[in-house]
Amino acid sequence: MPLSGSPKHLKPLRIRLLPDQTVFTCVVWLMRSVQDQGSCVLPHFVLRSALYLLSVTQDKSPNLDKAQLRSISTALSLCPTLSSVYVHHPPLLHFICRYSELAERYLAPALELWLTQKLPHSALTLETSKEEQHTEEKNEISELQTLIEKYPAVAATLLELVWSSDSALAQRALSVLEVFLSGQARCKAELCSHLAPTLLQALQKISIEEVGNRLVKGNVTLVKSLPMVLRLLCLIQASEPSSSATEIDGGRFKMLYHVCNLTGKLKAENWESLLHAFSYMHSYLSQSAASSVDRAVSMLLSNTALMELLQSIVYCPSSPSSSAALLCHSHHLLSSLIMLQKVHSAKVHKSISWSLDKAIQLLIFHKRNTDSFLLVSYLRLLQALLDVDFASPVLCVGTAPCIGGSRPLGVEDGMLYPLGSKGAQFLSIALNELLLQKYEVLLGASVDCLNSLLGFLTRKSPATALYIVCQPWFRFLLFCLVESGESILLHPATLRLFTLLLRHNSTAVLWEPDLLKLMEVLEKTGMKELSPEAAEALRQLLTQIQLSTLRPPLTDRDEQRVRSLLESLNPQTTNI
């Protein structure tokens, strides 16, 4: 066995005087013999040594029977706390988890001690100590990951520590669960099934004890644990297999119900909890089955407190440090609610007021000073509104005369209200400028929003749609994208932009130099380097080229080049 008290730089010396099974049997016999005497109690240091010997020899020994297990439980119950006999060694955790009788009483305190107990520092430099401490913490987390993989129920106990312990311990327990869920492909379904009841219990407890103003002034531990519980809930939602179709029966709908109610009791200042709550709601709406989404949308839209909270965030963000992220999540949630409300015809109990002119002004004049992800969220919200023709009871869209037109409205402005003809031009200019920035995060969102804008204009005023796509700024945009190198030219967003403009008969797209250069690049580099998304976008573009009338008209050789590329592309895209 390892000799205690040896210096850290020396390798532990292991001397096996007896086989593990013999040691195990002798220790069990000793503990039972002491208890049979009745009045004799094992000293703590003896019980600690016995517990250590049992844990390190258990793997090569038979399992304890009920009588032997009862004697060990009795001995441990006579200790005031587990810390008096605790040994900071992985086999002890495995020994406790092996037997449900021990795990039920001692797993939680053992995990708490594992996460909080520190080994004494040796006389080393501060820098070296920090490096060793970091390595030690990684090893401890790795040991817990192994334990969770073998005993998934351990994850539920860690979750209990997240929502019932002090901040430091809760954060360490959460970090273990996060690392495991992020890095383990196996056992995720089983792990999620173990965590779901405990998460639901945590949400129910917080919902019961934290009502009204007590959410801010009441139980401090629960208030601090709420963002961590919601954070873990988001991670489980993302990790849970999409094929799981037991949203309601499995308790996911109940969890959404409690999250929705808790969110309505929060204020904009509770931004950390709100970020995770909005993210969870949006993820639930995106991933769940249609039958569950129908009920979820109705529940969210019927929660007046939630809608009022969203109104306060959209109208007046909370603070400079957190407003961008919070507003971003609010926009994404509203975008989903707008689209799903139309699909499921859900009743809206309270609409949210939103200023269209301020959004367009931000995209035109303040984009360089605005976070890119916040710009994307504005584009997603505009896209949702354009797709429903601004006719959503979820959002009451207001506009200014400079965007929607002066009263009385003209025929064209009336058809395009609240966007108006000027607003359509301003928005198309803003989208062009965002595309010119060539930021990866903005390219796809800008093209998607432009697609929705042209779709809205085509439905309401086809002449305006044609006027917009033939404006000179689109010609300048295409020129800049074509001259920006192969990575931008072959980007899926660029290819979809060409397709979109051709579909709407834009005069900005030219065979030479735009499409001809694209053909030359593709013939030079080949198709194998294209991502699946880019290959599908290219297939749609080549198909659209065959259907469009280009300037100058394609020669027979050019048409053959397009057909050849399309034929070489089809086997690749059929597997997408």
XYZ file of C-alpha atoms in Angstrom:
576
model
C 0.000 0.000 0.000
C 1.184 3.616 -0.495
C 3.172 4.971 2.410
C 1.712 8.209 3.772
C 3.813 11.238 4.510
C 6.274 10.625 1.648
C 7.622 13.724 -0.120
C 5.766 14.729 -3.279
C 8.834 14.423 -5.481
C 9.344 10.758 -4.506
C 7.416 8.023 -6.241
C 5.051 6.264 -3.773
C 6.314 2.899 -2.611
C 3.769 0.053 -2.808
C 4.374 -3.100 -0.790
C 1.810 -5.913 -1.123
C 2.103 -8.149 1.942
C -1.289 -9.808 1.362
C -3.625 -10.249 -1.621
C -6.362 -7.622 -1.943
C -9.154 -10.114 -1.313
C -7.515 -11.249 1.917
C -7.107 -7.653 3.137
C -10.698 -6.874 2.221
C -12.060 -9.915 4.058
C -9.976 -9.215 7.161
C -11.069 -5.582 7.398
C -14.739 -6.542 7.057
C -14.283 -9.217 9.748
C -12.585 -6.704 12.051
C -15.428 -4.176 11.738
C -18.081 -6.814 12.388
C -16.171 -8.228 15.350
C -15.889 -4.806 16.986
C -19.614 -4.180 16.548
C -20.475 -7.630 17.908
C -18.849 -6.609 21.198
C -21.543 -3.955 21.545
C -19.830 -1.296 23.639
C -16.661 -0.873 21.579
C -16.548 1.850 18.917
C -13.765 2.119 16.381
C -11.677 5.298 16.757
C -11.988 7.664 13.794
C -8.413 7.142 12.626
C -8.927 3.360 12.636
C -12.230 3.663 10.769
C -10.575 5.998 8.242
C -7.838 3.427 7.580
C -10.391 0.623 7.350
C -12.507 2.587 4.881
C -9.437 3.314 2.777
C -8.377 -0.363 2.713
C -11.882 -1.468 1.749
C -12.066 1.036 -1.115
C -8.673 0.167 -2.659
C -9.173 -3.608 -2.433
C -12.850 -3.795 -3.432
C -12.283 -4.274 -7.190
C -10.522 -7.609 -6.665
C -12.900 -8.753 -3.927
C -16.494 -10.007 -3.830
C -19.300 -7.566 -3.126
C -20.432 -7.057 0.439
C -23.500 -8.936 1.582
C -26.323 -7.178 3.423
C -25.009 -7.984 6.889
C -21.489 -6.772 6.087
C -22.855 -3.638 4.460
C -25.047 -2.967 7.495
C -22.045 -3.158 9.799
C -20.118 -0.603 7.721
C -23.142 1.707 7.583
C -23.523 1.439 11.360
C -19.860 2.308 11.898
C -20.114 5.338 9.625
C -23.343 6.497 11.270
C -21.520 6.806 14.600
C -19.219 9.476 13.108
C -20.390 13.075 13.558
C -19.488 13.907 9.933
C -18.018 12.027 6.996
C -15.055 14.422 6.984
C -13.672 12.746 10.133
C -13.072 9.495 8.210
C -12.806 10.868 4.665
C -9.787 9.977 2.494
C -9.135 12.088 -0.615
C -8.710 9.132 -2.933
C -10.801 8.108 -6.025
C -11.484 4.504 -4.914
C -13.436 5.838 -1.926
C -15.955 7.518 -4.255
C -16.247 4.349 -6.327
C -16.731 2.280 -3.169
C -19.588 4.512 -1.968
C -21.253 4.552 -5.415
C -21.014 0.768 -5.669
C -23.617 0.295 -2.928
C -26.891 2.187 -3.084
C -27.246 2.065 0.738
C -23.987 3.974 1.121
C -24.569 6.291 -1.847
C -27.943 7.389 -0.522
C -26.438 8.718 2.725
C -22.809 9.495 1.973
C -22.406 10.298 -1.741
C -23.400 13.968 -1.417
C -21.029 14.744 1.499
C -18.261 12.716 -0.173
C -18.612 14.704 -3.415
C -18.681 17.943 -1.456
C -15.450 16.992 0.291
C -13.908 15.908 -3.019
C -14.697 19.279 -4.608
C -13.584 21.408 -1.660
C -10.762 19.578 0.113
C -7.281 20.837 -0.768
C -4.076 18.951 -0.241
C -1.412 20.817 1.801
C 0.972 22.918 -0.290
C 4.639 22.005 -0.260
C 7.411 24.521 0.068
C 7.528 25.464 -3.624
C 7.424 28.725 -5.519
C 4.050 30.376 -6.001
C 4.177 29.857 -9.779
C 4.949 26.163 -9.461
C 2.206 25.729 -6.854
C -0.365 27.265 -9.198
C 0.652 24.937 -12.007
C 0.414 21.905 -9.737
C -2.902 23.080 -8.363
C -4.297 23.494 -11.897
C -3.119 19.988 -12.842
C -4.577 18.606 -9.626
C -7.964 20.214 -10.324
C -8.025 18.804 -13.865
C -7.250 15.345 -12.525
C -9.988 15.637 -9.907
C -12.540 16.646 -12.544
C -11.355 13.784 -14.751
C -11.905 11.334 -11.885
C -15.462 12.610 -11.454
C -16.098 12.259 -15.174
C -15.048 8.614 -14.970
C -17.342 8.190 -11.964
C -20.306 9.763 -13.806
C -19.748 7.559 -16.835
C -19.829 4.460 -14.636
C -22.565 5.673 -12.277
C -24.816 8.223 -14.093
C -26.794 8.850 -10.897
C -23.754 10.753 -9.569
C -24.668 13.580 -11.969
C -27.975 14.106 -10.155
C -26.128 14.427 -6.841
C -23.764 16.989 -8.366
C -26.780 18.897 -9.636
C -28.214 18.969 -6.113
C -24.963 20.596 -5.003
C -25.377 23.196 -7.769
C -28.695 24.518 -6.522
C -28.374 23.862 -2.783
C -24.767 24.796 -1.952
C -22.767 27.965 -1.562
C -21.547 29.745 -4.672
C -17.988 28.355 -4.799
C -19.023 24.720 -4.345
C -21.951 25.091 -6.733
C -19.674 26.548 -9.400
C -17.213 23.645 -9.123
C -20.011 21.078 -9.334
C -21.422 22.889 -12.363
C -18.041 22.945 -14.089
C -17.772 19.159 -13.767
C -21.192 18.658 -15.351
C -20.430 21.157 -18.113
C -17.166 19.469 -19.028
C -18.821 16.057 -19.087
C -21.814 17.132 -21.199
C -19.615 19.055 -23.618
C -17.054 16.337 -24.191
C -18.851 12.999 -23.835
C -20.735 11.566 -26.778
C -21.604 8.389 -24.915
C -24.107 8.085 -22.079
C -25.687 11.487 -22.844
C -29.223 10.150 -23.133
C -28.910 8.210 -19.880
C -27.262 11.155 -18.146
C -29.988 13.569 -19.262
C -32.639 11.174 -18.000
C -30.953 11.169 -14.560
C -30.582 14.948 -14.460
C -34.078 15.865 -15.670
C -35.988 14.925 -12.454
C -33.460 16.752 -10.268
C -33.585 19.822 -12.496
C -37.357 19.797 -12.347
C -37.192 19.476 -8.552
C -34.791 22.430 -8.373
C -37.042 24.595 -10.535
C -40.104 23.627 -8.488
C -38.360 24.477 -5.231
C -37.197 27.853 -6.545
C -40.671 28.549 -7.948
C -42.339 27.779 -4.609
C -39.917 29.587 -2.310
C -39.045 32.524 -4.537
C -42.243 34.383 -5.412
C -42.768 38.050 -6.013
C -40.214 40.329 -4.419
C -38.550 37.455 -2.557
C -36.824 36.556 -5.813
C -34.612 39.568 -5.180
C -34.647 39.822 -1.362
C -35.291 36.265 -0.210
C -33.185 33.130 -0.069
C -29.735 34.206 -1.248
C -28.540 30.669 -2.048
C -31.459 29.969 -4.346
C -31.154 33.336 -6.089
C -27.465 32.730 -6.777
C -28.113 29.177 -7.927
C -30.855 30.144 -10.405
C -28.513 31.250 -13.235
C -26.429 28.091 -12.748
C -29.510 25.854 -12.872
C -30.708 27.618 -16.024
C -27.239 27.419 -17.534
C -27.130 23.675 -16.986
C -30.660 23.361 -18.338
C -29.532 24.990 -21.603
C -26.574 22.635 -21.842
C -28.765 19.577 -21.313
C -31.246 20.876 -23.889
C -28.404 21.135 -26.407
C -26.923 17.746 -25.434
C -30.154 15.771 -25.380
C -30.702 13.698 -28.543
C -33.102 15.389 -30.951
C -34.834 12.051 -31.499
C -36.215 12.150 -27.965
C -39.941 12.616 -28.428
C -41.043 12.571 -24.797
C -40.978 16.313 -24.179
C -44.215 16.487 -22.204
C -44.252 13.055 -20.535
C -40.571 13.310 -19.681
C -41.016 16.567 -17.806
C -39.430 18.947 -20.340
C -42.679 20.850 -20.770
C -42.998 21.155 -16.987
C -39.481 22.564 -16.841
C -40.356 25.075 -19.548
C -43.428 26.057 -17.532
C -41.352 26.794 -14.424
C -38.675 28.610 -16.421
C -41.365 30.760 -18.047
C -42.955 31.658 -14.701
C -39.621 32.352 -13.011
C -38.524 34.538 -15.907
C -41.659 36.628 -15.604
C -40.741 37.387 -11.969
C -37.237 38.559 -12.868
C -36.198 42.074 -13.714
C -33.942 43.273 -16.512
C -31.165 43.698 -13.945
C -31.116 39.903 -13.422
C -29.447 39.644 -16.823
C -27.406 36.489 -16.130
C -30.508 34.428 -15.345
C -32.417 36.009 -18.230
C -29.720 35.138 -20.758
C -29.985 31.449 -19.949
C -33.780 31.541 -19.628
C -34.286 33.159 -23.051
C -31.727 30.814 -24.585
C -33.544 27.794 -23.153
C -36.940 28.976 -24.407
C -35.572 29.645 -27.894
C -33.817 26.267 -27.966
C -36.969 24.483 -26.797
C -39.030 26.091 -29.567
C -36.391 25.186 -32.161
C -35.806 21.545 -31.198
C -39.082 20.173 -29.861
C -41.750 18.258 -31.736
C -44.620 20.204 -33.305
C -47.194 18.980 -30.774
C -45.073 20.250 -27.895
C -44.227 23.531 -29.636
C -47.936 24.261 -30.101
C -48.514 24.154 -26.328
C -45.235 25.926 -25.573
C -46.001 28.907 -27.821
C -49.467 29.291 -26.319
C -48.034 29.168 -22.808
C -45.271 31.712 -23.493
C -47.595 34.158 -25.255
C -50.167 33.896 -22.456
C -47.601 34.866 -19.809
C -48.216 38.607 -19.498
C -45.320 39.112 -17.091
C -42.904 37.560 -19.581
C -44.179 39.761 -22.418
C -43.893 42.870 -20.229
C -40.327 41.902 -19.372
C -39.487 41.491 -23.058
C -41.054 44.877 -23.704
C -38.858 46.543 -21.063
C -35.719 44.943 -22.514
C -36.525 45.775 -26.129
C -37.547 49.328 -25.275
C -34.865 50.122 -22.684
C -31.889 47.730 -22.269
C -30.724 47.262 -18.691
C -27.061 48.295 -18.588
C -24.192 48.892 -21.025
C -22.276 45.809 -19.877
C -25.101 43.330 -20.398
C -27.601 45.023 -22.727
C -26.158 43.721 -26.009
C -26.291 40.041 -25.043
C -29.688 40.364 -23.354
C -31.191 42.278 -26.282
C -29.710 39.735 -28.677
C -31.383 36.804 -26.885
C -34.658 38.753 -26.665
C -34.655 39.345 -30.426
C -34.059 35.664 -31.184
C -36.864 34.591 -28.843
C -39.263 37.132 -30.360
C -38.325 35.993 -33.870
C -39.307 32.421 -32.990
C -42.534 33.538 -31.320
C -43.533 35.632 -34.340
C -43.089 32.762 -36.793
C -44.578 30.052 -34.580
C -47.548 32.188 -33.555
C -48.550 32.362 -37.203
C -48.025 28.626 -37.753
C -50.015 27.561 -34.686
C -52.493 30.504 -34.596
C -51.744 31.011 -30.918
C -53.618 33.668 -28.983
C -51.573 36.704 -27.913
C -52.575 38.280 -24.594
C -50.170 41.222 -24.737
C -48.373 42.705 -27.735
C -44.919 44.268 -27.628
C -44.264 47.678 -29.161
C -41.199 47.916 -31.397
C -39.727 50.776 -33.411
C -38.909 49.841 -37.005
C -37.316 53.208 -37.836
C -34.881 52.968 -34.911
C -33.821 49.480 -36.008
C -33.130 50.608 -39.579
C -31.288 53.701 -38.356
C -29.079 51.496 -36.160
C -28.269 49.228 -39.124
C -27.339 52.212 -41.298
C -25.641 54.693 -38.968
C -24.465 52.760 -35.882
C -23.475 49.339 -37.223
C -19.743 49.898 -36.719
C -20.291 50.612 -33.015
C -22.687 47.699 -32.504
C -21.778 44.117 -31.614
C -21.970 41.816 -34.653
C -24.158 39.269 -32.861
C -26.589 42.019 -31.895
C -26.740 43.105 -35.545
C -27.527 39.511 -36.506
C -30.365 39.423 -33.966
C -31.848 42.608 -35.468
C -31.657 41.008 -38.918
C -33.366 37.829 -37.675
C -36.172 39.854 -36.115
C -36.618 41.918 -39.285
C -36.585 38.727 -41.327
C -39.375 37.229 -39.203
C -41.474 40.400 -39.537
C -40.958 40.521 -43.311
C -41.929 36.855 -43.649
C -45.291 37.528 -41.951
C -45.772 40.834 -43.843
C -45.509 42.794 -40.566
C -48.893 41.312 -39.607
C -48.097 39.724 -36.249
C -50.018 40.304 -33.015
C -46.811 39.517 -31.115
C -45.127 42.754 -32.205
C -46.862 46.081 -32.717
C -44.480 47.759 -35.172
C -44.215 51.540 -35.097
C -42.513 53.687 -37.697
C -41.612 57.313 -38.434
C -42.607 59.363 -41.515
C -38.974 59.275 -42.722
C -39.320 55.502 -43.100
C -42.963 54.599 -43.591
C -43.994 57.748 -45.479
C -45.881 60.918 -44.609
C -49.616 60.978 -43.880
C -51.797 60.571 -45.828
C -49.935 57.586 -47.188
C -49.544 57.173 -50.931
C -50.597 54.015 -52.704
C -47.125 52.453 -52.683
C -46.369 53.409 -49.061
C -49.763 52.086 -48.050
C -49.101 48.697 -49.631
C -45.685 48.511 -47.973
C -46.700 49.922 -44.573
C -45.053 50.117 -42.077
C -41.854 49.735 -44.107
C -42.761 52.103 -46.929
C -40.836 52.621 -50.164
C -38.150 54.715 -48.473
C -37.777 52.166 -45.690
C -37.329 49.398 -48.284
C -34.545 51.375 -49.963
C -32.877 52.216 -46.653
C -33.013 48.596 -45.521
C -31.557 47.319 -48.804
C -28.727 49.859 -48.505
C -28.076 48.776 -44.919
C -27.921 45.117 -45.973
C -25.503 45.990 -48.786
C -23.221 47.768 -46.352
C -23.317 44.843 -43.913
C -22.365 42.473 -46.729
C -19.502 44.763 -47.706
C -18.001 44.279 -44.238
C -17.519 40.584 -45.155
C -17.834 39.429 -41.549
C -18.560 35.711 -41.390
C -21.267 36.112 -38.767
C -23.099 38.765 -40.829
C -22.914 37.322 -44.342
C -25.545 34.606 -44.018
C -27.921 36.667 -41.859
C -27.749 39.626 -44.279
C -28.552 37.477 -47.329
C -31.417 35.779 -45.456
C -32.877 39.158 -44.512
C -32.489 40.420 -48.090
C -34.311 37.328 -49.317
C -37.199 38.046 -46.938
C -37.220 41.737 -47.947
C -37.480 40.932 -51.662
C -40.132 38.310 -50.921
C -42.176 40.898 -48.991
C -41.784 43.479 -51.772
C -42.716 40.943 -54.461
C -45.919 40.040 -52.617
C -46.896 43.646 -51.916
C -45.410 45.663 -54.810
C -43.521 43.753 -57.543
C -42.500 46.995 -59.228
C -40.746 48.158 -56.055
C -38.948 44.828 -55.753
C -37.616 45.126 -59.308
C -36.629 48.741 -58.712
C -34.674 47.793 -55.588
C -32.687 44.902 -57.118
C -31.673 47.019 -60.108
C -30.122 49.797 -58.009
C -26.418 50.572 -58.649
C -25.363 49.710 -55.089
C -25.979 46.022 -55.869
C -23.632 46.248 -58.844
C -20.966 47.783 -56.593
C -21.551 45.099 -53.967
C -21.090 42.254 -56.457
C -17.949 43.843 -57.858
C -16.424 44.050 -54.363
C -17.351 40.471 -53.499
C -15.983 39.077 -56.775
C -12.684 40.907 -56.251
C -12.328 39.803 -52.618
C -10.698 36.467 -53.312
C -11.802 32.866 -53.660
C -12.873 32.430 -50.025
C -15.485 35.184 -50.322
C -16.472 34.353 -53.914
C -17.163 30.698 -53.035
C -18.800 31.508 -49.699
C -22.350 30.053 -49.463
C -23.773 33.517 -48.715
C -22.193 35.014 -51.864
C -23.500 32.177 -54.014
C -26.987 32.563 -52.521
C -26.824 36.317 -53.157
C -26.158 35.726 -56.876
C -29.057 33.269 -57.008
C -31.397 35.652 -55.201
C -30.663 38.593 -57.498
C -30.995 36.444 -60.636
C -34.314 35.061 -59.401
C -35.641 38.619 -59.048
C -34.349 39.671 -62.506
C -31.690 42.054 -61.263
C -29.604 43.807 -63.901
C -26.720 44.001 -61.423
C -25.591 40.414 -62.141
C -23.411 40.124 -65.246
C -22.050 37.010 -66.892
C -18.783 38.784 -67.445
C -16.964 39.452 -65.178
C -19.061 38.113 -62.250
C -20.266 34.652 -63.198
C -17.497 34.001 -65.697
C -14.885 34.517 -62.994
C -16.817 32.199 -60.718
C -16.799 29.511 -63.439
C -13.058 29.902 -63.916
C -12.362 29.607 -60.198
C -14.531 26.485 -59.936
C -12.869 24.858 -62.945
C -9.491 25.625 -61.451
C -10.079 24.530 -57.851
C -12.635 21.775 -58.437
C -15.672 20.873 -56.357
C -14.034 18.764 -53.665
C -12.964 21.791 -51.625
C -16.535 23.076 -51.289
C -18.404 22.603 -48.028
C -21.787 20.812 -48.256
C -23.569 24.141 -47.723
C -21.519 25.837 -50.464
C -22.094 22.903 -52.839
C -25.856 23.129 -52.376
C -25.798 26.928 -52.846
C -23.743 26.483 -56.029
C -26.159 23.889 -57.378
C -29.049 26.331 -56.925
C -27.053 29.112 -58.594
C -26.136 27.004 -61.641
C -29.762 25.920 -61.981
C -30.902 29.549 -61.770
C -28.358 30.595 -64.416
C -29.938 28.125 -66.831
C -33.351 29.706 -66.192
C -32.278 33.371 -66.371
C -31.626 35.806 -69.183
C -28.173 37.272 -68.651
C -26.269 40.201 -70.100
C -24.566 39.514 -72.457
C -26.427 36.321 -73.429
C -24.598 33.054 -72.846
C -22.869 31.444 -75.790
C -23.228 27.738 -76.510
C -19.802 27.190 -74.952
C -20.816 29.053 -71.792
C -24.012 27.037 -71.496
C -21.995 23.849 -71.838
C -19.640 24.999 -69.060
C -22.602 25.549 -66.744
C -24.061 22.127 -67.575
C -20.725 20.423 -67.032
C -20.252 22.028 -63.632
C -23.788 21.147 -62.633
C -23.340 17.520 -63.712
C -20.081 17.217 -61.781
C -21.773 18.787 -58.751
C -24.934 16.679 -58.643
C -23.345 13.486 -57.224
C -21.891 15.589 -54.412
C -25.130 17.393 -53.506
C -27.360 14.327 -53.613
C -25.756 13.140 -50.373
C -26.242 16.416 -48.513
